[in-house]
mmCIF file of C-alpha atoms in Angstrom:
data_model
loop_
_atom_site.group_PDB
_atom_site.id
_atom_site.type_symbol
_atom_site.label_atom_id
_atom_site.label_comp_id
_atom_site.label_asym_id
_atom_site.label_seq_id
_atom_site.Cartn_x
_atom_site.Cartn_y
_atom_site.Cartn_z
ATOM 1 C CA MET A 1 60.048 -7.396 -42.613
ATOM 2 C CA GLU A 2 61.195 -4.239 -40.875
ATOM 3 C CA ARG A 3 61.122 -6.080 -37.591
ATOM 4 C CA LYS A 4 63.291 -8.879 -39.001
ATOM 5 C CA ARG A 5 65.802 -6.373 -40.348
ATOM 6 C CA TYR A 6 65.850 -4.581 -36.998
ATOM 7 C CA LYS A 7 66.563 -7.869 -35.193
ATOM 8 C CA GLN A 8 69.393 -8.679 -37.619
ATOM 9 C CA LEU A 9 70.850 -5.213 -37.107
ATOM 10 C CA ARG A 10 70.568 -5.570 -33.341
ATOM 11 C CA ALA A 11 72.403 -8.910 -33.463
ATOM 12 C CA ALA A 12 75.135 -7.405 -35.660
ATOM 13 C CA VAL A 13 75.587 -4.454 -33.285
ATOM 14 C CA GLY A 14 75.678 -6.905 -30.351
ATOM 15 C CA VAL A 15 78.471 -8.907 -32.027
ATOM 16 C CA PHE A 16 80.348 -5.689 -32.883
ATOM 17 C CA VAL A 17 80.128 -4.341 -29.314
ATOM 18 C CA GLY A 18 81.083 -7.754 -27.918
ATOM 19 C CA ALA A 19 84.165 -7.865 -30.152
ATOM 20 C CA ILE A 20 85.194 -4.336 -29.106
ATOM 21 C CA VAL A 21 84.764 -5.175 -25.420
ATOM 22 C CA ALA A 22 86.788 -8.392 -25.892
ATOM 23 C CA VAL A 23 89.605 -6.435 -27.552
ATOM 24 C CA ALA A 24 89.402 -3.772 -24.828
ATOM 25 C CA VAL A 25 89.651 -6.398 -22.075
ATOM 26 C CA THR A 26 92.699 -8.042 -23.664
ATOM 27 C CA ARG A 27 94.360 -4.617 -23.955
ATOM 28 C CA ASP A 28 93.253 -3.501 -20.471
ATOM 29 C CA SER A 29 91.574 -0.437 -21.947
ATOM 30 C CA TYR A 30 88.395 0.401 -20.044
ATOM 31 C CA LEU A 31 87.954 3.563 -22.088
ATOM 32 C CA LEU A 32 87.723 1.553 -25.309
ATOM 33 C CA ALA A 33 85.183 -0.815 -23.728
ATOM 34 C CA ALA A 34 83.048 2.089 -22.501
ATOM 35 C CA ALA A 35 83.319 3.834 -25.884
ATOM 36 C CA GLY A 36 82.272 0.634 -27.699
ATOM 37 C CA VAL A 37 79.252 0.069 -25.471
ATOM 38 C CA ILE A 38 78.147 3.718 -25.637
ATOM 39 C CA THR A 39 78.568 3.785 -29.434
ATOM 40 C CA GLY A 40 76.442 0.643 -29.741
ATOM 41 C CA MET A 41 73.735 2.101 -27.485
ATOM 42 C CA VAL A 42 73.649 5.405 -29.367
ATOM 43 C CA PHE A 43 73.530 3.609 -32.730
ATOM 44 C CA MET A 44 70.652 1.392 -31.632
ATOM 45 C CA ALA A 45 68.783 4.399 -30.213
ATOM 46 C CA LEU A 46 69.148 6.169 -33.585
ATOM 47 C CA VAL A 47 67.971 3.072 -35.480
ATOM 48 C CA ARG A 48 64.994 2.700 -33.133
ATOM 49 C CA SER A 49 63.967 6.326 -33.645
ATOM 50 C CA SER A 50 64.230 6.158 -37.440
ATOM 51 C CA VAL A 51 62.609 2.731 -37.990
ATOM 52 C CA LYS A 52 59.053 2.154 -36.869
ATOM 53 C CA ILE A 53 59.190 -0.884 -34.591
ATOM 54 C CA ARG A 54 55.919 -2.637 -33.830
ATOM 55 C CA VAL A 55 55.287 -3.342 -30.171
ATOM 56 C CA ASP A 56 53.913 -6.834 -30.067
ATOM 57 C CA GLU A 57 51.465 -7.332 -27.169
ATOM 58 C CA ARG A 58 52.604 -10.910 -26.491
ATOM 59 C CA GLU A 59 56.210 -9.741 -26.355
ATOM 60 C CA ALA A 60 55.182 -6.952 -23.947
ATOM 61 C CA LEU A 61 53.441 -9.534 -21.739
ATOM 62 C CA ILE A 62 56.544 -11.740 -21.762
ATOM 63 C CA LYS A 63 58.684 -8.746 -20.769
ATOM 64 C CA GLU A 64 56.266 -7.910 -17.937
ATOM 65 C CA LYS A 65 56.307 -11.470 -16.607
ATOM 66 C CA ALA A 66 60.094 -11.704 -16.902
ATOM 67 C CA ALA A 67 60.476 -8.413 -15.003
ATOM 68 C CA GLN A 68 58.074 -9.634 -12.295
ATOM 69 C CA LEU A 69 59.952 -12.905 -11.946
ATOM 70 C CA THR A 70 63.322 -11.138 -11.857
ATOM 71 C CA TYR A 71 62.084 -8.804 -9.121
ATOM 72 C CA ALA A 72 60.486 -11.650 -7.157
ATOM 73 C CA ILE A 73 63.766 -13.593 -7.187
ATOM 74 C CA PHE A 74 66.319 -10.789 -6.982
ATOM 75 C CA ALA A 75 64.819 -8.646 -4.189
ATOM 76 C CA PRO A 76 64.536 -11.437 -1.562
ATOM 77 C CA THR A 77 67.929 -12.864 -2.620
ATOM 78 C CA ILE A 78 69.851 -9.653 -2.021
ATOM 79 C CA GLY A 79 67.752 -8.880 1.086
ATOM 80 C CA ILE A 80 68.510 -12.245 2.681
ATOM 81 C CA GLY A 81 72.127 -12.023 1.465
ATOM 82 C CA ALA A 82 72.512 -8.638 3.151
ATOM 83 C CA PHE A 83 70.943 -9.960 6.362
ATOM 84 C CA LEU A 84 73.234 -12.996 6.452
ATOM 85 C CA LEU A 85 76.333 -10.874 5.809
ATOM 86 C CA LEU A 86 75.427 -8.263 8.423
ATOM 87 C CA MET A 87 74.380 -10.737 11.128
ATOM 88 C CA PRO A 88 77.840 -12.051 12.140
ATOM 89 C CA SER A 89 79.316 -8.585 12.753
ATOM 90 C CA HIS A 90 76.446 -7.766 15.125
ATOM 91 C CA SER A 91 76.402 -11.167 16.803
ATOM 92 C CA GLY A 92 79.017 -10.260 19.431
ATOM 93 C CA LEU A 93 81.155 -13.271 18.583
ATOM 94 C CA ASP A 94 84.810 -12.717 19.320
ATOM 95 C CA VAL A 95 86.021 -13.783 15.878
ATOM 96 C CA PHE A 96 83.913 -11.125 14.185
ATOM 97 C CA SER A 97 84.497 -8.331 16.713
ATOM 98 C CA ARG A 98 88.241 -8.349 15.970
ATOM 99 C CA GLY A 99 87.570 -6.667 12.675
ATOM 100 C CA GLU A 100 88.974 -9.389 10.426
ATOM 101 C CA PHE A 101 85.791 -9.713 8.390
ATOM 102 C CA VAL A 102 85.028 -6.055 7.849
ATOM 103 C CA TYR A 103 84.635 -6.655 4.132
ATOM 104 C CA LEU A 104 81.677 -8.940 4.857
ATOM 105 C CA GLU A 105 79.926 -6.128 6.698
ATOM 106 C CA SER A 106 80.710 -3.711 3.849
ATOM 107 C CA LEU A 107 79.335 -6.160 1.321
ATOM 108 C CA GLY A 108 76.253 -6.645 3.495
ATOM 109 C CA MET A 109 75.709 -2.892 3.651
ATOM 110 C CA ILE A 110 76.034 -2.606 -0.128
ATOM 111 C CA LEU A 111 73.499 -5.397 -0.631
ATOM 112 C CA ALA A 112 71.155 -3.869 1.958
ATOM 113 C CA TYR A 113 71.204 -0.483 0.194
ATOM 114 C CA LEU A 114 70.794 -2.224 -3.158
ATOM 115 C CA ALA A 115 67.718 -4.074 -1.856
ATOM 116 C CA LEU A 116 66.353 -0.809 -0.498
ATOM 117 C CA PHE A 117 66.966 0.968 -3.804
ATOM 118 C CA LEU A 118 65.310 -1.855 -5.751
ATOM 119 C CA ILE A 119 62.217 -1.847 -3.538
ATOM 120 C CA ALA A 120 62.011 1.967 -3.650
ATOM 121 C CA LEU A 121 62.341 1.951 -7.452
ATOM 122 C CA TYR A 122 59.617 -0.695 -7.713
ATOM 123 C CA ALA A 123 57.295 1.272 -5.412
ATOM 124 C CA ILE A 124 57.867 4.536 -7.310
ATOM 125 C CA SER A 125 57.387 2.960 -10.748
ATOM 126 C CA TYR A 126 54.296 1.099 -9.472
ATOM 127 C CA HIS A 127 52.854 4.382 -8.186
ATOM 128 C CA PHE A 128 53.456 6.259 -11.452
ATOM 129 C CA LEU A 129 52.221 3.416 -13.659
ATOM 130 C CA SER A 130 49.147 3.037 -11.472
ATOM 131 C CA ARG A 131 48.385 6.731 -11.970
ATOM 132 C CA LYS A 132 49.088 6.512 -15.702
ATOM 133 C CA TYR A 133 46.676 3.624 -16.181
ATOM 134 C CA GLY A 134 43.928 5.223 -14.104
ATOM 135 C CA GLY A 135 44.155 3.279 -10.862
ATOM 136 C CA GLY A 136 45.066 6.213 -8.617
ATOM 137 C CA GLY A 137 41.669 7.774 -7.894
ATOM 138 C CA ASP A 138 39.192 6.844 -5.160
ATOM 139 C CA GLU A 139 36.134 7.818 -7.200
ATOM 140 C CA GLU A 140 33.678 5.077 -8.153
ATOM 141 C CA MET B 1 39.310 -18.390 -43.298
ATOM 142 C CA HIS B 2 40.580 -15.702 -45.692
ATOM 143 C CA ASP B 3 43.444 -17.690 -47.183
ATOM 144 C CA LEU B 4 45.971 -15.640 -45.296
ATOM 145 C CA THR B 5 49.346 -16.955 -44.272
ATOM 146 C CA GLN B 6 50.450 -16.453 -40.660
ATOM 147 C CA GLU B 7 52.950 -13.880 -41.882
ATOM 148 C CA GLN B 8 50.274 -11.941 -43.795
ATOM 149 C CA LEU B 9 47.876 -12.010 -40.835
ATOM 150 C CA ALA B 10 50.652 -10.849 -38.531
ATOM 151 C CA GLU B 11 51.470 -8.025 -40.937
ATOM 152 C CA LYS B 12 47.824 -6.926 -41.157
ATOM 153 C CA MET B 13 47.332 -7.055 -37.385
ATOM 154 C CA GLY B 14 50.629 -5.400 -36.536
ATOM 155 C CA ILE B 15 51.810 -8.331 -34.444
ATOM 156 C CA SER B 16 54.570 -10.914 -34.800
ATOM 157 C CA ARG B 17 54.136 -14.296 -36.488
ATOM 158 C CA GLN B 18 54.991 -15.945 -33.161
ATOM 159 C CA THR B 19 51.946 -14.255 -31.631
ATOM 160 C CA VAL B 20 49.710 -15.594 -34.421
ATOM 161 C CA ILE B 21 51.094 -19.098 -33.804
ATOM 162 C CA ALA B 22 50.575 -18.717 -30.025
ATOM 163 C CA ILE B 23 46.950 -17.587 -30.535
ATOM 164 C CA GLU B 24 46.255 -20.459 -32.938
ATOM 165 C CA SER B 25 47.655 -23.012 -30.532
ATOM 166 C CA ASP B 26 45.702 -21.562 -27.551
ATOM 167 C CA LYS B 27 48.877 -20.600 -25.729
ATOM 168 C CA TYR B 28 48.111 -16.890 -25.733
ATOM 169 C CA LEU B 29 44.832 -15.089 -25.290
ATOM 170 C CA PRO B 30 44.918 -11.798 -27.245
ATOM 171 C CA SER B 31 43.911 -8.438 -25.806
ATOM 172 C CA LEU B 32 40.369 -7.212 -26.381
ATOM 173 C CA GLY B 33 41.619 -4.654 -28.911
ATOM 174 C CA LEU B 34 43.456 -7.259 -30.976
ATOM 175 C CA ALA B 35 40.526 -9.685 -30.758
ATOM 176 C CA PHE B 36 38.163 -6.995 -32.059
ATOM 177 C CA ARG B 37 40.543 -6.087 -34.888
ATOM 178 C CA MET B 38 40.794 -9.747 -35.895
ATOM 179 C CA ALA B 39 37.021 -10.182 -35.807
ATOM 180 C CA LYS B 40 36.684 -7.063 -37.941
ATOM 181 C CA LEU B 41 39.237 -8.356 -40.451
ATOM 182 C CA PHE B 42 37.472 -11.712 -40.779
ATOM 183 C CA LYS B 43 34.032 -10.006 -40.727
ATOM 184 C CA VAL B 44 32.727 -12.263 -37.951
ATOM 185 C CA LYS B 45 31.618 -11.798 -34.354
ATOM 186 C CA ILE B 46 34.354 -11.878 -31.753
ATOM 187 C CA GLU B 47 32.857 -14.933 -30.001
ATOM 188 C CA GLU B 48 33.033 -16.875 -33.263
ATOM 189 C CA ILE B 49 36.815 -16.889 -33.160
ATOM 190 C CA PHE B 50 37.577 -16.547 -29.440
ATOM 191 C CA THR B 51 36.122 -18.352 -26.464
ATOM 192 C CA VAL B 52 37.343 -18.351 -22.881
ATOM 193 C CA GLU B 53 36.780 -21.530 -20.944
ATOM 194 C CA GLY B 54 36.146 -21.238 -17.221
ATOM 195 C CA GLY B 55 36.029 -17.436 -17.306
ATOM 196 C CA GLU B 56 39.630 -17.094 -16.095
ATOM 197 C CA ASP B 57 42.391 -15.165 -17.814
ATOM 198 C CA GLU B 58 44.655 -17.863 -19.191
ATOM 199 C CA ASN B 59 47.605 -15.556 -19.635
#
């Protein structure tokens, strides 16, 4: 029952934050949007800490698989995207060497760093989780 | 087995009703801990309620 109530509360907070962000966008007020989102996050964090939420193992497995799939799709996509955006500016073609498509190179650099950050984050979290769950030692 | 509804079983096991449904319909293989707790609740051996065909993890 507690879980059901928590889900209802989460949906209500989601609607509330969505409404605030919609109002903020129509009024061009980024501060209001940020305040709405932060308030919603803080409220949900407080609710989570006060209500005991069961962690369902099937739900945890679904989250794991979804995260794996997201990583498997997102990392190569931004990596290839970065490569394709950076290639023309280093190709030596006249049209690109005139500096008219500098924004493409900038975007490529951003994507390249993003891909690097994502892979680094994955490697670090993998390392720490591996240690946490006892896979770090060489002993038999 | 014990005249429990899915909701009651879920409550006793500390899992969601969706997980109970998924286990019943062979779409989800529970963890060893959950399988043991279920066997203990129903007072039967674990292999009487769970079997793995082919020896592969179906999850």
